[in-house]
């Protein structure tokens, strides 16, 4: 060790001690003063034994180093008192070895002390940074509960700088704090603006330093306001619909359960209404989901405002009062279950018929135009109602019953109100059984086709045939298409059955042609679900190619409602028309009153619905409608076909007004394929001799 390095060590040690005395801020010293931690006995710089050992080591080092140097300098040259170390080539004296050992021991102790001091300085700097930059408010109190120091977060929370906080009791800012020194717990802190903030208070008591001084209490104030707000947002998201702000299905079930409990105690009635917007999908498809969402928001607001403004639901029965401290409900709840389905709970009714009046009022209000962007939309609503305790079912069954009644309202023509009855449940059970039987019918091959001819109304020449689906249940009884076709549509089975109908009819017409009969155009009803099916055009083209049926001999019949089903339908119909087949509108006049689609689509024919033909020519209104449809078709150069023609008088009226074709029992009832072939051959045989006689 050189003399220069030996002299540099004491200066370094003195710098470390002086830095410890001056660099710790007062605020931090009040928290981290000696005694604030409990080190191992005799090991910490602040302990008596440890400090003595380290001071002794420093003294040994300060004395031992220069003494060793001096001894080597004085004794080294004296040959009689010194020895020569042959390997190292240096002189040494036995006494210098002892002094050097003492110096080295002292240096080790001093180095250990320096490292401990450096670590202490780093820890204090880190603690000071945490204290100043902590997000929570931190306040240091004296034993009396007065503020000694506070971090910036605390000064912001309490609304005063640290100089004005010093000496004041923290308890003066805390609501409900009975003592000067706070205790752990949740409290409300009075803000400078007069409001109050919920917070959690946590204490940490530091004992008095061993060398004297006061104990300190470190108080942490954690703001609970943001956490409570976040929890409230999470609870709302779990219970309310994000689009409309209405209660969702979960909260609806809770509200319904409580409403039924109150009704059971009060003896009054609770009405549960299930509302479904009619043809809402058409709005989504034609105007986009954004317009559909806006419409749902308008509907939610209309329902809520209408119920709050109704005298019928403005009462809350005495028996329905909540228990003390329990949340008080309004006498109604409007909820959105999903899609375009809403539910309404109305409590405290004297009689079930009050529910009908409320439902009809809601239906009429929702039928008023809604303005969505540049569009004015008119929607209708189908409403089903069930009333407790007349229907004493549990909550889930009540919802199911109201849903059944709503579907009965749709079956009645939509925009209607229907009450649940036990017969509806029986009807639903029959419908489930029917669905199961239809699935088996598809597997067992119980479906069949019948063919009803169309004839030129003037000459009675056969111009085409319509293929009609029939179902022979268990191979015996024939089910009505009005009964099972809607179920096929709802379940999606219509896609498989529809493909089968198309293939079977095409093969049959081709087989008749190969047997020597002339070509005959075959008409097939296309369902709405088939029209929306992806790949429909390719499927039709594949059937035409596989069966050999010319596209000109195929006619697809659509309903007016299907033609209003959005842009995708427009493109599908354009592609179908491009195949060379014909398109006709079935049951014309019974759907939408808009006639713009007659211009937009490349149609070939209109079919007058049998309801307008049945009372003809005795009913003036039916006569007027039929005459108007014929005139419209002729002006648009469309072929007009009348359905359900059964009498000569009906045929005469239609012919006189320019109808092109007719279909009905006056020509022939629907016949199975073999029976139709025999009928057609007989008719051709009867026509040919008549033509020969005329020639």
Short mmCIF file of C-alpha atoms in Angstrom, two decimals, residues 153-459:
data_model
loop_
_atom_site.label_atom_id
_atom_site.label_comp_id
_atom_site.label_asym_id
_atom_site.label_seq_id
_atom_site.Cartn_x
_atom_site.Cartn_y
_atom_site.Cartn_z
CA UNK A 153 -50.35 14.33 -2.71
CA UNK A 154 -51.48 15.17 0.83
CA UNK A 155 -51.23 18.91 0.26
CA UNK A 156 -53.38 18.58 -2.85
CA UNK A 157 -55.93 16.43 -1.05
CA UNK A 158 -56.15 18.74 1.98
CA UNK A 159 -56.00 21.89 -0.13
CA UNK A 160 -53.15 23.63 1.74
CA UNK A 161 -49.37 23.86 1.42
CA UNK A 162 -47.28 21.95 3.93
CA UNK A 163 -46.39 25.16 5.82
CA UNK A 164 -50.07 25.78 6.59
CA UNK A 165 -50.68 22.16 7.50
CA UNK A 166 -47.89 21.96 10.09
CA UNK A 167 -49.19 21.88 13.62
CA UNK A 168 -52.84 21.27 12.66
CA UNK A 169 -54.71 18.15 13.71
CA UNK A 170 -55.45 15.79 10.82
CA UNK A 171 -58.74 14.81 12.50
CA UNK A 172 -60.30 18.17 11.60
CA UNK A 173 -60.51 17.02 7.96
CA UNK A 174 -62.10 13.65 8.74
CA UNK A 175 -65.85 13.17 9.12
CA UNK A 176 -66.84 11.02 12.08
CA UNK A 177 -63.34 11.02 13.62
CA UNK A 178 -63.85 11.08 17.40
CA UNK A 179 -60.20 11.33 18.52
CA UNK A 180 -57.31 13.59 17.73
CA UNK A 181 -55.18 10.65 16.58
CA UNK A 182 -56.91 8.76 13.74
CA UNK A 183 -57.51 5.04 13.71
CA UNK A 184 -57.44 2.56 10.81
CA UNK A 185 -60.63 2.37 8.75
CA UNK A 186 -62.71 3.93 5.99
CA UNK A 187 -63.86 7.51 6.42
CA UNK A 188 -64.99 10.52 4.42
CA UNK A 189 -62.53 13.35 4.00
CA UNK A 190 -63.82 16.90 3.74
CA UNK A 191 -62.48 18.55 0.60
CA UNK A 192 -61.72 22.28 0.24
CA UNK A 193 -64.69 22.66 -2.14
CA UNK A 194 -67.10 21.50 0.58
CA UNK A 195 -67.58 17.99 -0.78
CA UNK A 196 -66.48 14.74 0.82
CA UNK A 197 -64.32 11.94 -0.56
CA UNK A 198 -64.38 8.34 0.68
CA UNK A 199 -60.90 7.10 1.62
CA UNK A 200 -59.11 4.39 3.58
CA UNK A 201 -56.80 5.48 6.42
CA UNK A 202 -53.83 3.30 7.36
CA UNK A 203 -51.46 3.99 10.30
CA UNK A 204 -47.84 3.04 10.92
CA UNK A 205 -46.34 4.09 14.29
CA UNK A 206 -42.57 4.65 14.51
CA UNK A 207 -41.06 4.42 18.02
CA UNK A 208 -39.00 7.23 19.49
CA UNK A 209 -35.29 7.16 18.55
CA UNK A 210 -32.89 5.57 21.05
CA UNK A 211 -30.93 8.80 21.32
CA UNK A 212 -34.03 10.80 22.22
CA UNK A 213 -36.89 12.46 20.36
CA UNK A 214 -40.59 11.87 19.78
CA UNK A 215 -42.37 8.93 18.25
CA UNK A 216 -43.95 9.52 14.89
CA UNK A 217 -47.14 8.23 13.21
CA UNK A 218 -47.17 7.86 9.42
CA UNK A 219 -50.71 8.09 8.01
CA UNK A 220 -51.54 6.92 4.47
CA UNK A 221 -54.77 8.21 2.91
CA UNK A 222 -55.96 6.11 -0.05
CA UNK A 223 -58.71 7.74 -2.13
CA UNK A 224 -61.61 5.30 -2.61
CA UNK A 225 -63.67 7.60 -4.83
CA UNK A 226 -62.27 6.36 -8.14
CA UNK A 227 -62.42 2.74 -7.02
CA UNK A 228 -66.03 3.14 -5.91
CA UNK A 229 -66.88 4.80 -9.24
CA UNK A 230 -65.19 1.95 -11.13
CA UNK A 231 -67.08 -0.61 -9.06
CA UNK A 232 -70.30 1.22 -9.78
CA UNK A 233 -69.53 1.18 -13.51
CA UNK A 234 -68.84 -2.55 -13.38
CA UNK A 235 -72.07 -3.20 -11.49
CA UNK A 236 -73.99 -1.14 -14.03
CA UNK A 237 -72.40 -2.97 -16.95
CA UNK A 238 -73.45 -6.26 -15.36
CA UNK A 239 -77.06 -5.15 -14.84
CA UNK A 240 -77.89 -2.70 -17.64
CA UNK A 241 -77.98 -2.85 -21.41
CA UNK A 242 -75.11 -0.83 -22.86
CA UNK A 243 -77.08 0.36 -25.90
CA UNK A 244 -80.34 1.55 -24.34
CA UNK A 245 -79.43 1.96 -20.67
CA UNK A 246 -82.37 -0.27 -19.71
CA UNK A 247 -82.11 -3.17 -17.27
CA UNK A 248 -80.79 -6.30 -18.96
CA UNK A 249 -82.05 -9.85 -18.59
CA UNK A 250 -80.25 -10.40 -15.27
CA UNK A 251 -81.67 -7.30 -13.56
CA UNK A 252 -85.06 -7.94 -15.16
CA UNK A 253 -85.26 -11.34 -13.47
CA UNK A 254 -84.40 -9.79 -10.13
CA UNK A 255 -87.02 -7.05 -10.56
CA UNK A 256 -89.65 -9.59 -11.62
CA UNK A 257 -88.98 -11.76 -8.59
CA UNK A 258 -89.36 -8.81 -6.22
CA UNK A 259 -92.49 -7.61 -8.01
CA UNK A 260 -94.11 -11.03 -7.62
CA UNK A 261 -93.17 -11.09 -3.92
CA UNK A 262 -94.82 -7.71 -3.36
CA UNK A 263 -97.89 -8.79 -5.30
CA UNK A 264 -98.22 -11.92 -3.20
CA UNK A 265 -98.30 -9.76 -0.05
CA UNK A 266 -100.59 -7.04 -1.42
CA UNK A 267 -103.05 -9.20 -3.34
CA UNK A 268 -102.74 -7.00 -6.43
CA UNK A 269 -101.84 -7.97 -9.99
CA UNK A 270 -98.54 -7.81 -11.86
CA UNK A 271 -98.54 -7.71 -15.65
CA UNK A 272 -95.57 -9.00 -17.63
CA UNK A 273 -95.47 -7.82 -21.24
CA UNK A 274 -93.21 -9.17 -23.97
CA UNK A 275 -92.72 -6.75 -26.88
CA UNK A 276 -91.15 -7.53 -30.24
CA UNK A 277 -90.70 -5.06 -33.09
CA UNK A 278 -92.24 -6.31 -36.33
CA UNK A 279 -89.88 -6.69 -39.31
CA UNK A 280 -86.98 -5.08 -37.45
CA UNK A 281 -84.53 -7.15 -39.47
CA UNK A 282 -85.63 -5.33 -42.60
CA UNK A 283 -84.48 -2.02 -41.08
CA UNK A 284 -81.09 -3.47 -40.15
CA UNK A 285 -80.63 -4.97 -43.60
CA UNK A 286 -81.78 -1.95 -45.59
CA UNK A 287 -80.48 0.99 -43.49
CA UNK A 288 -77.67 -0.65 -41.54
CA UNK A 289 -77.16 -1.62 -37.91
CA UNK A 290 -76.42 1.96 -36.85
CA UNK A 291 -79.95 2.98 -37.84
CA UNK A 292 -81.30 -0.12 -36.11
CA UNK A 293 -79.43 0.78 -32.91
CA UNK A 294 -80.80 4.33 -32.97
CA UNK A 295 -84.30 2.98 -33.43
CA UNK A 296 -83.88 0.69 -30.41
CA UNK A 297 -82.74 3.67 -28.34
CA UNK A 298 -85.81 5.66 -29.41
CA UNK A 299 -88.08 2.73 -28.56
CA UNK A 300 -86.50 2.38 -25.10
CA UNK A 301 -86.95 6.09 -24.39
CA UNK A 302 -90.54 6.04 -25.65
CA UNK A 303 -91.49 3.07 -23.47
CA UNK A 304 -89.94 4.57 -20.34
CA UNK A 305 -91.46 8.02 -20.87
CA UNK A 306 -94.88 6.58 -21.68
CA UNK A 307 -94.99 4.48 -18.52
CA UNK A 308 -93.77 7.29 -16.28
CA UNK A 309 -96.44 9.58 -17.71
CA UNK A 310 -99.26 7.08 -17.42
CA UNK A 311 -101.81 7.40 -14.63
CA UNK A 312 -102.26 3.65 -14.72
CA UNK A 313 -98.73 3.00 -13.49
CA UNK A 314 -98.12 6.11 -11.41
CA UNK A 315 -99.37 4.47 -8.21
CA UNK A 316 -97.38 2.42 -5.73
CA UNK A 317 -99.57 0.29 -3.50
CA UNK A 318 -99.24 0.58 0.25
CA UNK A 319 -98.53 -3.12 0.50
CA UNK A 320 -95.78 -2.73 -2.06
CA UNK A 321 -93.62 -0.40 0.00
CA UNK A 322 -90.09 -1.63 0.47
CA UNK A 323 -88.68 -2.49 3.84
CA UNK A 324 -86.75 0.30 5.64
CA UNK A 325 -83.38 0.74 4.01
CA UNK A 326 -84.32 -1.39 0.98
CA UNK A 327 -84.12 0.17 -2.53
CA UNK A 328 -87.45 1.52 -3.70
CA UNK A 329 -88.61 0.47 -7.15
CA UNK A 330 -90.81 2.36 -9.56
CA UNK A 331 -94.16 0.63 -10.18
CA UNK A 332 -92.85 -0.53 -13.55
CA UNK A 333 -89.70 -1.87 -15.17
CA UNK A 334 -88.74 -1.64 -18.84
CA UNK A 335 -85.96 -4.04 -19.84
CA UNK A 336 -84.25 -5.09 -23.05
CA UNK A 337 -83.62 -8.81 -23.30
CA UNK A 338 -81.64 -8.58 -26.53
CA UNK A 339 -82.15 -7.78 -30.22
CA UNK A 340 -85.52 -6.10 -30.69
CA UNK A 341 -87.12 -7.80 -27.67
CA UNK A 342 -88.30 -5.70 -24.72
CA UNK A 343 -90.17 -6.59 -21.56
CA UNK A 344 -92.33 -4.44 -19.31
CA UNK A 345 -93.33 -5.21 -15.73
CA UNK A 346 -96.29 -3.22 -14.42
CA UNK A 347 -97.19 -3.59 -10.76
CA UNK A 348 -100.09 -2.69 -8.51
CA UNK A 349 -102.89 -3.36 -11.01
CA UNK A 350 -106.43 -3.81 -9.76
CA UNK A 351 -107.57 -5.89 -12.72
CA UNK A 352 -105.85 -7.70 -15.63
CA UNK A 353 -107.72 -5.58 -18.19
CA UNK A 354 -105.72 -2.55 -17.02
CA UNK A 355 -102.73 -4.25 -18.59
CA UNK A 356 -104.49 -4.36 -21.95
CA UNK A 357 -105.08 -0.59 -21.89
CA UNK A 358 -101.42 0.07 -21.07
CA UNK A 359 -100.19 -2.34 -23.76
CA UNK A 360 -102.43 -0.83 -26.43
CA UNK A 361 -101.22 2.64 -25.51
CA UNK A 362 -97.60 1.51 -25.84
CA UNK A 363 -98.36 -0.16 -29.18
CA UNK A 364 -99.98 3.03 -30.54
CA UNK A 365 -97.12 5.24 -29.36
CA UNK A 366 -94.52 3.01 -30.95
CA UNK A 367 -96.45 3.08 -34.24
CA UNK A 368 -95.81 6.83 -34.57
CA UNK A 369 -92.98 7.75 -36.97
CA UNK A 370 -89.40 7.80 -35.66
CA UNK A 371 -86.87 10.08 -37.36
CA UNK A 372 -83.53 8.31 -37.82
CA UNK A 373 -81.12 10.51 -39.73
CA UNK A 374 -82.83 11.44 -42.98
CA UNK A 375 -85.31 8.56 -42.71
CA UNK A 376 -88.74 8.54 -41.14
CA UNK A 377 -89.43 5.03 -39.90
CA UNK A 378 -92.75 3.52 -38.90
CA UNK A 379 -92.57 0.29 -36.91
CA UNK A 380 -95.28 -1.85 -35.43
CA UNK A 381 -95.05 -3.93 -32.28
CA UNK A 382 -96.50 -7.29 -31.28
CA UNK A 383 -97.17 -7.56 -27.54
CA UNK A 384 -97.86 -10.64 -25.42
CA UNK A 385 -99.15 -10.34 -21.85
CA UNK A 386 -99.44 -12.64 -18.89
CA UNK A 387 -100.80 -11.52 -15.51
CA UNK A 388 -99.87 -12.77 -12.04
CA UNK A 389 -101.56 -14.26 -9.97
CA UNK A 390 -104.07 -15.33 -12.66
CA UNK A 391 -101.04 -17.07 -14.12
CA UNK A 392 -99.37 -18.35 -10.92
CA UNK A 393 -96.29 -19.70 -12.70
CA UNK A 394 -92.72 -19.07 -11.52
CA UNK A 395 -90.81 -16.15 -13.10
CA UNK A 396 -89.13 -18.09 -15.91
CA UNK A 397 -92.44 -19.65 -16.96
CA UNK A 398 -94.17 -16.25 -16.84
CA UNK A 399 -91.60 -14.93 -19.30
CA UNK A 400 -92.12 -17.96 -21.53
CA UNK A 401 -95.89 -17.48 -21.43
CA UNK A 402 -95.65 -13.79 -22.34
CA UNK A 403 -93.38 -14.81 -25.22
CA UNK A 404 -95.97 -17.33 -26.42
CA UNK A 405 -98.67 -14.65 -26.33
CA UNK A 406 -96.42 -12.34 -28.33
CA UNK A 407 -96.01 -14.94 -31.06
CA UNK A 408 -99.75 -15.42 -31.12
CA UNK A 409 -100.03 -11.65 -31.71
CA UNK A 410 -97.66 -11.99 -34.67
CA UNK A 411 -99.68 -14.87 -36.06
CA UNK A 412 -102.77 -12.65 -35.81
CA UNK A 413 -101.23 -10.22 -38.28
CA UNK A 414 -98.71 -8.33 -36.12
CA UNK A 415 -99.20 -4.94 -34.41
CA UNK A 416 -101.51 -6.73 -32.00
CA UNK A 417 -101.92 -7.43 -28.27
CA UNK A 418 -102.66 -10.93 -26.99
CA UNK A 419 -103.07 -12.39 -23.49
CA UNK A 420 -101.59 -15.73 -22.53
CA UNK A 421 -103.96 -18.64 -22.04
CA UNK A 422 -103.47 -22.27 -21.17
CA UNK A 423 -104.44 -23.18 -24.73
CA UNK A 424 -101.33 -21.36 -25.94
CA UNK A 425 -99.17 -23.67 -23.88
CA UNK A 426 -100.92 -26.63 -25.43
CA UNK A 427 -100.37 -25.03 -28.84
CA UNK A 428 -96.67 -24.62 -28.05
CA UNK A 429 -96.42 -28.25 -27.02
CA UNK A 430 -98.08 -29.31 -30.26
CA UNK A 431 -95.66 -27.10 -32.16
CA UNK A 432 -92.66 -28.79 -30.52
CA UNK A 433 -94.11 -32.16 -31.38
CA UNK A 434 -94.73 -30.99 -34.93
CA UNK A 435 -91.12 -29.92 -35.29
CA UNK A 436 -89.90 -33.33 -34.15
CA UNK A 437 -92.25 -35.05 -36.58
CA UNK A 438 -91.09 -32.84 -39.45
CA UNK A 439 -87.48 -33.82 -38.82
CA UNK A 440 -88.49 -37.46 -38.95
CA UNK A 441 -90.58 -36.82 -42.08
CA UNK A 442 -87.52 -35.52 -43.90
CA UNK A 443 -85.59 -38.65 -42.96
CA UNK A 444 -88.47 -41.00 -43.83
CA UNK A 445 -89.32 -39.40 -47.16
CA UNK A 446 -92.88 -38.46 -46.15
CA UNK A 447 -92.94 -35.29 -48.27
CA UNK A 448 -94.52 -35.34 -51.71
CA UNK A 449 -95.48 -32.91 -54.47
CA UNK A 450 -98.83 -32.23 -56.05
CA UNK A 451 -99.27 -30.27 -59.27
CA UNK A 452 -101.99 -27.74 -60.08
CA UNK A 453 -102.18 -26.48 -63.67
CA UNK A 454 -102.49 -22.91 -64.91
CA UNK A 455 -104.55 -22.16 -67.99
CA UNK A 456 -104.95 -19.34 -70.44
CA UNK A 457 -108.11 -17.62 -69.20
CA UNK A 458 -109.48 -17.13 -72.71
CA UNK A 459 -108.58 -20.41 -74.45
#
